[in-house]
mmCIF file of C-alpha atoms in Angstrom:
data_model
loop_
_atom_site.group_PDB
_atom_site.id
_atom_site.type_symbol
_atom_site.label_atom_id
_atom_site.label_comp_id
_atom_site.label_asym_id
_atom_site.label_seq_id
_atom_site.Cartn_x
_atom_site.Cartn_y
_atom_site.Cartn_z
ATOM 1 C CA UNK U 661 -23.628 -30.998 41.904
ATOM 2 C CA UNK U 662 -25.800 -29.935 38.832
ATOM 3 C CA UNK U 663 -28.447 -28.293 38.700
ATOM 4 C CA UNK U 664 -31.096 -31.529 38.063
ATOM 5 C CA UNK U 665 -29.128 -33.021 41.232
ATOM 6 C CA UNK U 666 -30.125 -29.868 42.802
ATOM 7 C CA UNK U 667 -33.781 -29.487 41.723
ATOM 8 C CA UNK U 668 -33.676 -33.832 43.043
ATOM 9 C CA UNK U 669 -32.533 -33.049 46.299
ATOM 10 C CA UNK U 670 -34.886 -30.624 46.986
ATOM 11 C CA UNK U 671 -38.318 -32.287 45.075
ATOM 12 C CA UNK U 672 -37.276 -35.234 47.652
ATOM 13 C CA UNK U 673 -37.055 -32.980 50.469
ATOM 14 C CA UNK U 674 -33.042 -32.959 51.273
ATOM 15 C CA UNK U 675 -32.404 -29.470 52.251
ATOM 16 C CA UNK U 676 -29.487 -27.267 53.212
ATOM 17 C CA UNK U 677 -29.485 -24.281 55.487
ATOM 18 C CA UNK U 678 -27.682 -22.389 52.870
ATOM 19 C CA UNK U 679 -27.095 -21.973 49.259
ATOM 20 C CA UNK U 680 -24.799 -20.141 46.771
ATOM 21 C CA UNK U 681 -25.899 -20.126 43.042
ATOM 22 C CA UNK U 682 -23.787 -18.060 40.902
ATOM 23 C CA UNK U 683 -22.417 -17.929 37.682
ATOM 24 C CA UNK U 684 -22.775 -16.311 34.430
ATOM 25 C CA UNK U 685 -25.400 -18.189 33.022
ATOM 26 C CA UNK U 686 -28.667 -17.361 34.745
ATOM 27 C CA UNK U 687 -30.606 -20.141 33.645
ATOM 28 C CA UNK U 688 -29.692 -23.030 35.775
ATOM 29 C CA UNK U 689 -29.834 -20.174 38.788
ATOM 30 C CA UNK U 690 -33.259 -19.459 37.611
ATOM 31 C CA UNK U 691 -34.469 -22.767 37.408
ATOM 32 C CA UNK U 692 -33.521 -23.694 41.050
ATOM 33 C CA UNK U 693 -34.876 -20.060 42.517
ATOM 34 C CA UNK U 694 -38.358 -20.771 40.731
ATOM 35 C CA UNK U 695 -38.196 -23.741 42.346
ATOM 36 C CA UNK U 696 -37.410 -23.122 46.066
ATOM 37 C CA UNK U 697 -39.897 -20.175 45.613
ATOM 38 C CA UNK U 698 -43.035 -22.150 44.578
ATOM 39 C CA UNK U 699 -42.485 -25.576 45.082
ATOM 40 C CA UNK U 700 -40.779 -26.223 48.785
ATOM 41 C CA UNK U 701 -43.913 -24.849 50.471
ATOM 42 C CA UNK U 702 -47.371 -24.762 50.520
ATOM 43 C CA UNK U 703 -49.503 -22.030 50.163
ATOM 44 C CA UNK U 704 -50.670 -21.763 53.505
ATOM 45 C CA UNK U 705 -47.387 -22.086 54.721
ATOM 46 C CA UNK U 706 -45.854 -19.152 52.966
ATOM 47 C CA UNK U 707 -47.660 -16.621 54.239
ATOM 48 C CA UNK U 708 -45.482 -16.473 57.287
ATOM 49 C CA UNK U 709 -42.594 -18.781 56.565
ATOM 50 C CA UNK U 710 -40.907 -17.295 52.906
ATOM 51 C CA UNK U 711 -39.427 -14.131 52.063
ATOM 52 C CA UNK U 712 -38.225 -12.980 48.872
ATOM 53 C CA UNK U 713 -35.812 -9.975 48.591
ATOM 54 C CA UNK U 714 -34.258 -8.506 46.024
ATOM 55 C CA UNK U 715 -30.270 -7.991 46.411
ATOM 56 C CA UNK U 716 -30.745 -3.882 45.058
ATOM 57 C CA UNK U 717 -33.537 -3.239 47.166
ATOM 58 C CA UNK U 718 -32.512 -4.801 50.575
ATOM 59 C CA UNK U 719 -29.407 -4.624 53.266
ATOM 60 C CA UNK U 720 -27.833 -7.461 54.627
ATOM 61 C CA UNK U 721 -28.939 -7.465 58.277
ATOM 62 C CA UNK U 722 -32.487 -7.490 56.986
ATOM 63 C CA UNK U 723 -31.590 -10.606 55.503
ATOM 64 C CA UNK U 724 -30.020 -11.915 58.468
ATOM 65 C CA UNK U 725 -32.737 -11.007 60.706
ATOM 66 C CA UNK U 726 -35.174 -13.134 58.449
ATOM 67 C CA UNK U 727 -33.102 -16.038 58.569
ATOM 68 C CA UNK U 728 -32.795 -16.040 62.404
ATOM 69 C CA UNK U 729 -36.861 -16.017 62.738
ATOM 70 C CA UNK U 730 -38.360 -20.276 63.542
ATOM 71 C CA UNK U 731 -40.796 -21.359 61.198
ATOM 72 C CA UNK U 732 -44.349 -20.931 62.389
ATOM 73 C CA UNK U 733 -46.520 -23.855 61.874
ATOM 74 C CA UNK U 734 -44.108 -25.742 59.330
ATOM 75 C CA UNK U 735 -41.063 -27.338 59.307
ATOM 76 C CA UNK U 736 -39.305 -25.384 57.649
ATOM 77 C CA UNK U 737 -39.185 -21.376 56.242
ATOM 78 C CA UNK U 738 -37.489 -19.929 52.846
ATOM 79 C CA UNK U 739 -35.463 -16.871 52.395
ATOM 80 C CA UNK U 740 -34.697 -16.412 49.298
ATOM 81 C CA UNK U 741 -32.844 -13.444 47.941
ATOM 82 C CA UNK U 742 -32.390 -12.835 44.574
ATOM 83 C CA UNK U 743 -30.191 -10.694 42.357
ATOM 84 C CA UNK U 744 -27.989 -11.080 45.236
ATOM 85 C CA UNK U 745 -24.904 -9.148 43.591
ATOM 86 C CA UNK U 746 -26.326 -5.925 43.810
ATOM 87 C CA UNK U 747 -26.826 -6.540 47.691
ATOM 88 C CA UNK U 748 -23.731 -5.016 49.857
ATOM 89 C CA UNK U 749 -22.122 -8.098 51.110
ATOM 90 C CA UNK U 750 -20.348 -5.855 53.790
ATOM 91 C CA UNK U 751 -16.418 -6.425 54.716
ATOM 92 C CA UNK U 752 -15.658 -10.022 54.411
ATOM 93 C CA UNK U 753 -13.165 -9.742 57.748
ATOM 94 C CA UNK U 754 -12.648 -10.387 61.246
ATOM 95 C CA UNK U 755 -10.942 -8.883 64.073
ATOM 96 C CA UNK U 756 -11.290 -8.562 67.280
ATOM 97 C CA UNK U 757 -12.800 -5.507 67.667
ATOM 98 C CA UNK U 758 -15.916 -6.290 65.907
ATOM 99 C CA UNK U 759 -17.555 -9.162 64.556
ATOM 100 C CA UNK U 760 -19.012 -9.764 60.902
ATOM 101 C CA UNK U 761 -22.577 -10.787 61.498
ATOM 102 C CA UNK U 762 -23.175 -12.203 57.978
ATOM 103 C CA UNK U 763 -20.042 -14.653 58.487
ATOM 104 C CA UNK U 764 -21.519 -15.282 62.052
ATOM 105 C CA UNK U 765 -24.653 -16.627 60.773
ATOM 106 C CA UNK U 766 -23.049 -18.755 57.704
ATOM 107 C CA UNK U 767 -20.901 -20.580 60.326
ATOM 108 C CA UNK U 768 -23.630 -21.345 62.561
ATOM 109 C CA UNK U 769 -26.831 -21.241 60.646
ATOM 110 C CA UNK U 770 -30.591 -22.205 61.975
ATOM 111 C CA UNK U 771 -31.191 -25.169 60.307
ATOM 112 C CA UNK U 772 -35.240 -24.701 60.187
ATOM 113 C CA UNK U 773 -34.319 -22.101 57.782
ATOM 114 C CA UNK U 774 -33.283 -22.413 53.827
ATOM 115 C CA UNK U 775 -31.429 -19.304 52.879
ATOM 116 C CA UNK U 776 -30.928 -18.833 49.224
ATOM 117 C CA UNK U 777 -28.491 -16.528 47.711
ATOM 118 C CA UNK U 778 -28.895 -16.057 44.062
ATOM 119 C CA UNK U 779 -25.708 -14.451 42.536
ATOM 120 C CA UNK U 780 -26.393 -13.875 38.796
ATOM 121 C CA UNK U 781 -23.946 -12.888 35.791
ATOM 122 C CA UNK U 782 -20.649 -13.515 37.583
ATOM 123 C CA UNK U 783 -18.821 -15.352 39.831
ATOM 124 C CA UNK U 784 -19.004 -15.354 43.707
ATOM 125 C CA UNK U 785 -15.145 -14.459 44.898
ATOM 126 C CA UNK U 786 -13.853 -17.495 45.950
ATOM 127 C CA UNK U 787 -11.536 -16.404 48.051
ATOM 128 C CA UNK U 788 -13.837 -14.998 50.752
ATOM 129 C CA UNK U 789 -14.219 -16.252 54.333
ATOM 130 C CA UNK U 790 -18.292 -16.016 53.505
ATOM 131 C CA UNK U 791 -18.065 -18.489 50.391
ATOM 132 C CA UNK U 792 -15.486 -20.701 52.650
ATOM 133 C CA UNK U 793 -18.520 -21.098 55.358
ATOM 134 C CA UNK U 794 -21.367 -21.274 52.646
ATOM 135 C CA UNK U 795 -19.314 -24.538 51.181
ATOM 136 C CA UNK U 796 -18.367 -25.860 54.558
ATOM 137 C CA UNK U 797 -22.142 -25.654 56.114
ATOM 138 C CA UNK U 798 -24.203 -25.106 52.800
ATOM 139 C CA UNK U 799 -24.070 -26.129 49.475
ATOM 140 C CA UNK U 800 -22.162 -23.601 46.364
ATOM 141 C CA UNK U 801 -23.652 -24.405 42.876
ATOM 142 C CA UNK U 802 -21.559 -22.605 40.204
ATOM 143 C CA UNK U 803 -23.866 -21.991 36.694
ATOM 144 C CA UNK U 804 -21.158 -21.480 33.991
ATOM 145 C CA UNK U 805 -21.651 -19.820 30.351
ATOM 146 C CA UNK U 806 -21.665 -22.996 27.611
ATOM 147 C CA UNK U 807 -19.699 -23.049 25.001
ATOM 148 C CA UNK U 808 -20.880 -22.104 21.849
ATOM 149 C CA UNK U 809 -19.781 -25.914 20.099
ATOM 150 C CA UNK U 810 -22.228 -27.412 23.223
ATOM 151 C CA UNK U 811 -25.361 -25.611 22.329
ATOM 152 C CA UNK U 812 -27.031 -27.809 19.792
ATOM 153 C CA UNK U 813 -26.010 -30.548 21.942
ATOM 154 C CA UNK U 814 -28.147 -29.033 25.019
ATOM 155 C CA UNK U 815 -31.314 -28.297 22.838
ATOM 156 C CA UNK U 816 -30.908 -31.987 21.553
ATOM 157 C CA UNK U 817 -31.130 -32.339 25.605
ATOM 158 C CA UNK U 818 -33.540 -30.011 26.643
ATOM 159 C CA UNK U 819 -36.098 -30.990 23.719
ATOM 160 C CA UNK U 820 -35.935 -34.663 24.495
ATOM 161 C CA UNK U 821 -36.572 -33.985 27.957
ATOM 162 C CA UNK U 822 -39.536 -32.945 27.006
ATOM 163 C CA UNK U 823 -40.744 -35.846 25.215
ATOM 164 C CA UNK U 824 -39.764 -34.510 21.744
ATOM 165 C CA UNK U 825 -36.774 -35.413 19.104
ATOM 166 C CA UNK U 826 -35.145 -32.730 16.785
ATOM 167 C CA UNK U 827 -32.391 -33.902 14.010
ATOM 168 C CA UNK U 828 -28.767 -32.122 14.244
ATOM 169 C CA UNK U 829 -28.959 -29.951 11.634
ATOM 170 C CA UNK U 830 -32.067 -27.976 13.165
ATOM 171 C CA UNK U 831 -30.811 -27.925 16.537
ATOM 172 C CA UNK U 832 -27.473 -26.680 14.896
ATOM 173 C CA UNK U 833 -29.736 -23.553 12.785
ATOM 174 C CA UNK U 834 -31.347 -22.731 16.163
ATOM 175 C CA UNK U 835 -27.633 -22.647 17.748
ATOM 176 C CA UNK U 836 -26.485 -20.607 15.361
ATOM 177 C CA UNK U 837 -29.467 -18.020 15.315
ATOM 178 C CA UNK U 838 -30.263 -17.778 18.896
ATOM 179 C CA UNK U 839 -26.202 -18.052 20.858
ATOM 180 C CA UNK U 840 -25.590 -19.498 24.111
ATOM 181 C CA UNK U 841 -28.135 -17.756 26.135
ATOM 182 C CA UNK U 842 -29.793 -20.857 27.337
ATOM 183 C CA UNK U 843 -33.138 -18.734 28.828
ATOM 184 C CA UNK U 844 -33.125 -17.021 25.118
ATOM 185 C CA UNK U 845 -33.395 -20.790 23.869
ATOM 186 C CA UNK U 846 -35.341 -22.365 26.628
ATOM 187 C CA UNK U 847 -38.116 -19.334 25.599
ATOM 188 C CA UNK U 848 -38.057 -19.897 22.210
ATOM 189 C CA UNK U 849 -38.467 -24.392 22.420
ATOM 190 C CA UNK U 850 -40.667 -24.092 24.944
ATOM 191 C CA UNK U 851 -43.058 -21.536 22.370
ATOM 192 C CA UNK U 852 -41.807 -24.174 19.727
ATOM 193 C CA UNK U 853 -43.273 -27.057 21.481
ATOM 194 C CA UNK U 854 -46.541 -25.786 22.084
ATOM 195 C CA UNK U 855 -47.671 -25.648 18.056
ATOM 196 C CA UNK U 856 -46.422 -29.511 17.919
ATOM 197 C CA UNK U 857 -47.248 -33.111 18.671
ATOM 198 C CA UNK U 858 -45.844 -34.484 21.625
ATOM 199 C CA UNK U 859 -43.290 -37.217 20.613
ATOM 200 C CA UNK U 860 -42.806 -35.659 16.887
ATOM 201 C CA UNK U 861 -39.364 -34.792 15.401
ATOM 202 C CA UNK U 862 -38.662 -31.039 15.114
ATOM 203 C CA UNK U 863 -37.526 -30.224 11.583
ATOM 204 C CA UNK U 864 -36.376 -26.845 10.041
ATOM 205 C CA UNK U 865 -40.386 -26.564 8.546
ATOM 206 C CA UNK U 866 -41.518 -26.057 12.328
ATOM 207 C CA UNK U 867 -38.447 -23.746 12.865
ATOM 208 C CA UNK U 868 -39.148 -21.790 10.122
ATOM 209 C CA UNK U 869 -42.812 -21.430 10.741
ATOM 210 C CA UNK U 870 -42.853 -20.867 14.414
ATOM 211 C CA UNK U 871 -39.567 -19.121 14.830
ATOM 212 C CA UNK U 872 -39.087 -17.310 11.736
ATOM 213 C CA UNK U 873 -35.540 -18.660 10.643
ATOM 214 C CA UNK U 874 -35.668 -19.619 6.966
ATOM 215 C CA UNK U 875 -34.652 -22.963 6.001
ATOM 216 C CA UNK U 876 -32.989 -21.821 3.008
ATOM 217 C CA UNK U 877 -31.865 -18.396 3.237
ATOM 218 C CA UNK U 878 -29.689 -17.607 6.890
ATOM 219 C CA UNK U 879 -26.746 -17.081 7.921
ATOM 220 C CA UNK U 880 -25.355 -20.903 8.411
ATOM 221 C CA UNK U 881 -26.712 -21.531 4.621
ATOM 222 C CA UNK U 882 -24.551 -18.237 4.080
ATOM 223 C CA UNK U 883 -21.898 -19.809 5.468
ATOM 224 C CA UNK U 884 -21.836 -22.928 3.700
ATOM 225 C CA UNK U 885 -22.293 -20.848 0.169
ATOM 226 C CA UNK U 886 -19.557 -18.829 0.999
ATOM 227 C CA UNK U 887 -17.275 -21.911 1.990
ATOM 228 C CA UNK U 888 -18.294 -23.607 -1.246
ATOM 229 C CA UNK U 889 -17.694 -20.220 -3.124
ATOM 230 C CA UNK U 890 -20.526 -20.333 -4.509
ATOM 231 C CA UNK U 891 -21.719 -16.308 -5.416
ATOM 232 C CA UNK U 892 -24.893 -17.165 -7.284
ATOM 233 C CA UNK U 893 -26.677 -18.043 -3.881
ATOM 234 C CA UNK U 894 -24.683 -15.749 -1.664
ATOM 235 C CA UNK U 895 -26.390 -12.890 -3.963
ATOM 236 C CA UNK U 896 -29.703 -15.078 -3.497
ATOM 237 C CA UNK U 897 -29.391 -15.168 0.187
ATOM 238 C CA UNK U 898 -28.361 -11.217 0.963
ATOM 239 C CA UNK U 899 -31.247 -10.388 -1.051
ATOM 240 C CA UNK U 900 -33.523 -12.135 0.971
ATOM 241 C CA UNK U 901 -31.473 -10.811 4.105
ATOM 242 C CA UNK U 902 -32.310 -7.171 2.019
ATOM 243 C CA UNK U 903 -36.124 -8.036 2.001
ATOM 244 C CA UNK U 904 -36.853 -9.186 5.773
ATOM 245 C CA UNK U 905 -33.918 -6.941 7.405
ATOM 246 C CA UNK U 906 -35.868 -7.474 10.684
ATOM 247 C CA UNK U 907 -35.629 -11.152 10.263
ATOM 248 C CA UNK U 908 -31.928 -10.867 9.817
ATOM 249 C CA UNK U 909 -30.711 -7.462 10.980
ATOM 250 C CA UNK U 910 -26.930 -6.926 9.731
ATOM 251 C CA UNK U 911 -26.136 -6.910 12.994
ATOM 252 C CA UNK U 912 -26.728 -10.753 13.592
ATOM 253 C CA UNK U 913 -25.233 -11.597 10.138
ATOM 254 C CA UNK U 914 -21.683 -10.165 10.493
ATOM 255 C CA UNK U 915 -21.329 -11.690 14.157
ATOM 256 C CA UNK U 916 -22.095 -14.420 13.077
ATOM 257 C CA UNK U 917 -19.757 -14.224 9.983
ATOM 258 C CA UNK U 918 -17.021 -13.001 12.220
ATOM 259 C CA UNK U 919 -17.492 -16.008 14.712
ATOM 260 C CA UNK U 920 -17.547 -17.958 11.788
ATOM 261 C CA UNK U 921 -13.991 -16.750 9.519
ATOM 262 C CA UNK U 922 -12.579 -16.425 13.360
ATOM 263 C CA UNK U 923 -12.876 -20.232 13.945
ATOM 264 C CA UNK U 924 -11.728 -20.620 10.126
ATOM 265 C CA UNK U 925 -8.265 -18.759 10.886
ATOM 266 C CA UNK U 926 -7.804 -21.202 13.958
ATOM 267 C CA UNK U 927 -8.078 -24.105 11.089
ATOM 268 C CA UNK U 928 -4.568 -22.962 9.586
ATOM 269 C CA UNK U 929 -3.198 -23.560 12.948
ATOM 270 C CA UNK U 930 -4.412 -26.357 14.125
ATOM 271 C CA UNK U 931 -1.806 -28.670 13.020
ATOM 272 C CA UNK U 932 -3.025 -32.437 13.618
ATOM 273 C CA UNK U 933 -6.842 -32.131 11.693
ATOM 274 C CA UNK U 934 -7.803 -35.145 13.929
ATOM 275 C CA UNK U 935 -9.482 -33.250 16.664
ATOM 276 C CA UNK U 936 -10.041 -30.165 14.904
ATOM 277 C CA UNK U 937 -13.819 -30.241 15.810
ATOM 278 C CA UNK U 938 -12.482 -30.207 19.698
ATOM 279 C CA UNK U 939 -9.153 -27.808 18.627
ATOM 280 C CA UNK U 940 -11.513 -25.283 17.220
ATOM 281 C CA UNK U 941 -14.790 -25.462 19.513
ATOM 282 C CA UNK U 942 -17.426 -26.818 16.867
ATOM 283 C CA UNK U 943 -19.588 -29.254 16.917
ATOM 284 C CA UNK U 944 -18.311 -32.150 14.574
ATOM 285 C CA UNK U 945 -20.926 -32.081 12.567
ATOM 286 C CA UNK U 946 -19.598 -28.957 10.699
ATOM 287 C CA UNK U 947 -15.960 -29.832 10.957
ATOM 288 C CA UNK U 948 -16.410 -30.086 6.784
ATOM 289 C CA UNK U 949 -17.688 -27.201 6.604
ATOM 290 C CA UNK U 950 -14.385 -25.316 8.279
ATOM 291 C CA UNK U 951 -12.118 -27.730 6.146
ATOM 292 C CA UNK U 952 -13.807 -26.534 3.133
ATOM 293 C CA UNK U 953 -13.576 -23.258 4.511
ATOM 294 C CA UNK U 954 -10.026 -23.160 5.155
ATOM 295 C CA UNK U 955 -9.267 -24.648 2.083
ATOM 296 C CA UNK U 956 -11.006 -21.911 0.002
ATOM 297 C CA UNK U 957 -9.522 -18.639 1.631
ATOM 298 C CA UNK U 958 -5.349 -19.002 2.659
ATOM 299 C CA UNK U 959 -4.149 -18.026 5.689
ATOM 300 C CA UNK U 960 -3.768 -14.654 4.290
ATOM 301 C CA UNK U 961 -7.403 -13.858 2.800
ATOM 302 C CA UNK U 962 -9.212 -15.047 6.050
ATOM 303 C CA UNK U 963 -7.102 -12.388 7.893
ATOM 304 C CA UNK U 964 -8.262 -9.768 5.587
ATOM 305 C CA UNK U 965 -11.966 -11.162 5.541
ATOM 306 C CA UNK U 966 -12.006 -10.490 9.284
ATOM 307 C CA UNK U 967 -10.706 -7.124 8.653
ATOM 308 C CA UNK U 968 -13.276 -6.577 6.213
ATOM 309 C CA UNK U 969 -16.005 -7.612 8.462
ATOM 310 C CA UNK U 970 -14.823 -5.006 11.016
ATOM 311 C CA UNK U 971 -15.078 -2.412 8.673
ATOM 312 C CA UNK U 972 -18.314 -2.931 7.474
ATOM 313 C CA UNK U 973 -19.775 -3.706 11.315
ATOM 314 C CA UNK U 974 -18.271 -0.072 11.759
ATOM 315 C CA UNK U 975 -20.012 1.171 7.992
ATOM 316 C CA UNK U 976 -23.564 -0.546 9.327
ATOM 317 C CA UNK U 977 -23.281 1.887 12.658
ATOM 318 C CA UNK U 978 -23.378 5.002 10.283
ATOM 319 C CA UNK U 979 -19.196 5.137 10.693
ATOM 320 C CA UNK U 980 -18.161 6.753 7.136
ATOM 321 C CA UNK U 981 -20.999 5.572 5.456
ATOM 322 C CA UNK U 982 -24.805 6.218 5.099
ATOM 323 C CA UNK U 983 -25.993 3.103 2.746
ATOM 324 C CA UNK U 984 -28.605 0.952 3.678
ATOM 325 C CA UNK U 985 -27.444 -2.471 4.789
ATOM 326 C CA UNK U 986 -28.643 -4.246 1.823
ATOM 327 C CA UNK U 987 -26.058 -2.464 -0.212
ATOM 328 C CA UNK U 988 -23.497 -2.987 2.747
ATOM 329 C CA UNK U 989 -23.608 -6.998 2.691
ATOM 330 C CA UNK U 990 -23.625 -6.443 -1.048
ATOM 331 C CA UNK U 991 -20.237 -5.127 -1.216
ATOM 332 C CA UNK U 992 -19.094 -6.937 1.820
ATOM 333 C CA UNK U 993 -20.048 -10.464 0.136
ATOM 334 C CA UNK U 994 -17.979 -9.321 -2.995
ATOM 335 C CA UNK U 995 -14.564 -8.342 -1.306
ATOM 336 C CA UNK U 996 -15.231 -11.892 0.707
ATOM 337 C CA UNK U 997 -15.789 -13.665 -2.713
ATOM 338 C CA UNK U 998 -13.052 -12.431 -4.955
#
């Protein structure tokens, strides 16, 4: 199931005595916590039918004795425990001398009760007896890291369910500015939204005004410059980058150059050009971009680019060298260009 099936299930009151979110992407886990924790009861009735603990701050027979408790006045009571990996699970076997009392529970649990265990920024061994009884009896939702080529495709999502409509290449600059941490982006639209008209189309003006990402000068125009060889408005862009360093912190600029040259050196493998966008993990709508890319530095000079951008991520952290990082992506954009 998915997350929205999830979120359905429970807004039309279909509930499970257990649950298992965890994954590395704590967005999806987040969204279905907030959830359960204000929406599935009422005020009144949480005063003495929901419990929130926190995995760090709580043992595990706690939990259990929470679970076992009926609901008083209400059908139903929530125990919910979040940042449930740094809670000690306990051994995960049996034997006859003594019985686990977590397992015990999952294989026979009280079905007034909804416990939630959320398991943030990794995955839940599958392997264990405990995760065998949560999926037989409950219900395991596993929230995995997107790839970096599905991004712009999920804020395309996310911002039309929302009753707005953003073109590719702005939902591409956000991508490429703000990763694949989907709460990062989620944070960001959702500050976005509230300085425009419901229903309008979200163009690299509202980006640039409300986020503070240039339209003209960052890193993907840098990209594109450099692909096109074009040195005139690489030197036009790095000064700008030189002016508003907290805008875009040399940090940022050579991770994103080094995801960028990285992908470029998988072009000159990638042997049928067909389904490089898919070959390479990009979203098609820059597979010229790489082409050109791949065309203008050999096999050979990409190599040393990336080499290059090592040395100078090294340089930027004070390793032999104390210049400013104006003067760093200076000479860094020169040994890429010639």
């Amino acid at each position: 199931m998915t997350a929205a099936d999830i979120l359905k299930d429970l807004k039309n009151r279909k509930f499970k005595p257990l649950y298992l979110l965890h994954g590395e992407e704590p967005f999806y886990i987040d969204q279905v916590s907030n959830y359960v924790e204000h929406q599935l009861l009422s005020d009144a009735e949480k005063g003495f039918n929901q419990t929130v603990f926190y995995g760090k701050d709580t043992d595990l027979m706690s939990v259990l004795n929470s679970s076992k408790r009926y609901p008083m006045m209400a059908d139903y009571q929530v125990v919910l425990v979040k940042e449930a990996q740094d809670m000690k699970w306990g051994k995960d076997d049996e034997d006859k001398k003594s019985i686990n009392p977590l397992l015990a529970y999952l294989e026979n649990p009280l079905p007034s009760t909804i416990l939630v265990f959320c398991y943030k920024y990794g995955k839940f061994d599958k392997r264990k007896k405990t995760y065998k009884a949560i999926e037989k009896n409950g219900l395991i939702f596993e929230s995995a890291t997107l790839y970096d080529n599905k991004v712009p495709g999920w804020i395309e999502s996310y911002i039309t369910g929302k009753g707005y409509r953003i073109n590719q290449h702005a939902s591409a600059i956000l991508a490429e500015y703000l990763g694949n941490d989907l709460s990062k982006i989620a944070n960001e639209l959702e500050k976005l939204m509230l300085n425009i008209s419901a229903g309008q189309e979200i163009t690299l003006e509202h980006i640039q005004n409300n986020i503070g990402i240039s339209k003209e000068y960052n890193v993907f125009e840098l990209q594109t410059a450099l692909c096109q060889k074009n040195a005139f408005k690489v030197n036009q862009i790095i000064n700008y980058f030189e002016a508003n360093p907290k805008a875009n912190p040399i940090v940022l600029v050579l991770g994103n150059l080094n995801n960028f040259f990285s992908k470029v050196l998988a072009c000159h493998y990638v042997k049928d050009r067909s389904n490089l966008a898919r070959e390479i993990g990009v979203n098609p709508y820059f597979v010229k971009d790489y082409e050109q890319a791949a065309r203008s530095y050999d096999y050979g000079k990409t190599m040393n680019i990336i080499s290059y951008l090592r040395e100078y991520d090294l340089k930027s952290k004070g390793v032999d060298s104390n210049a400013e990082d104006g003067a760093l992506l200076k000479e860094l954009m020169f040994k890429i260009l010639h």
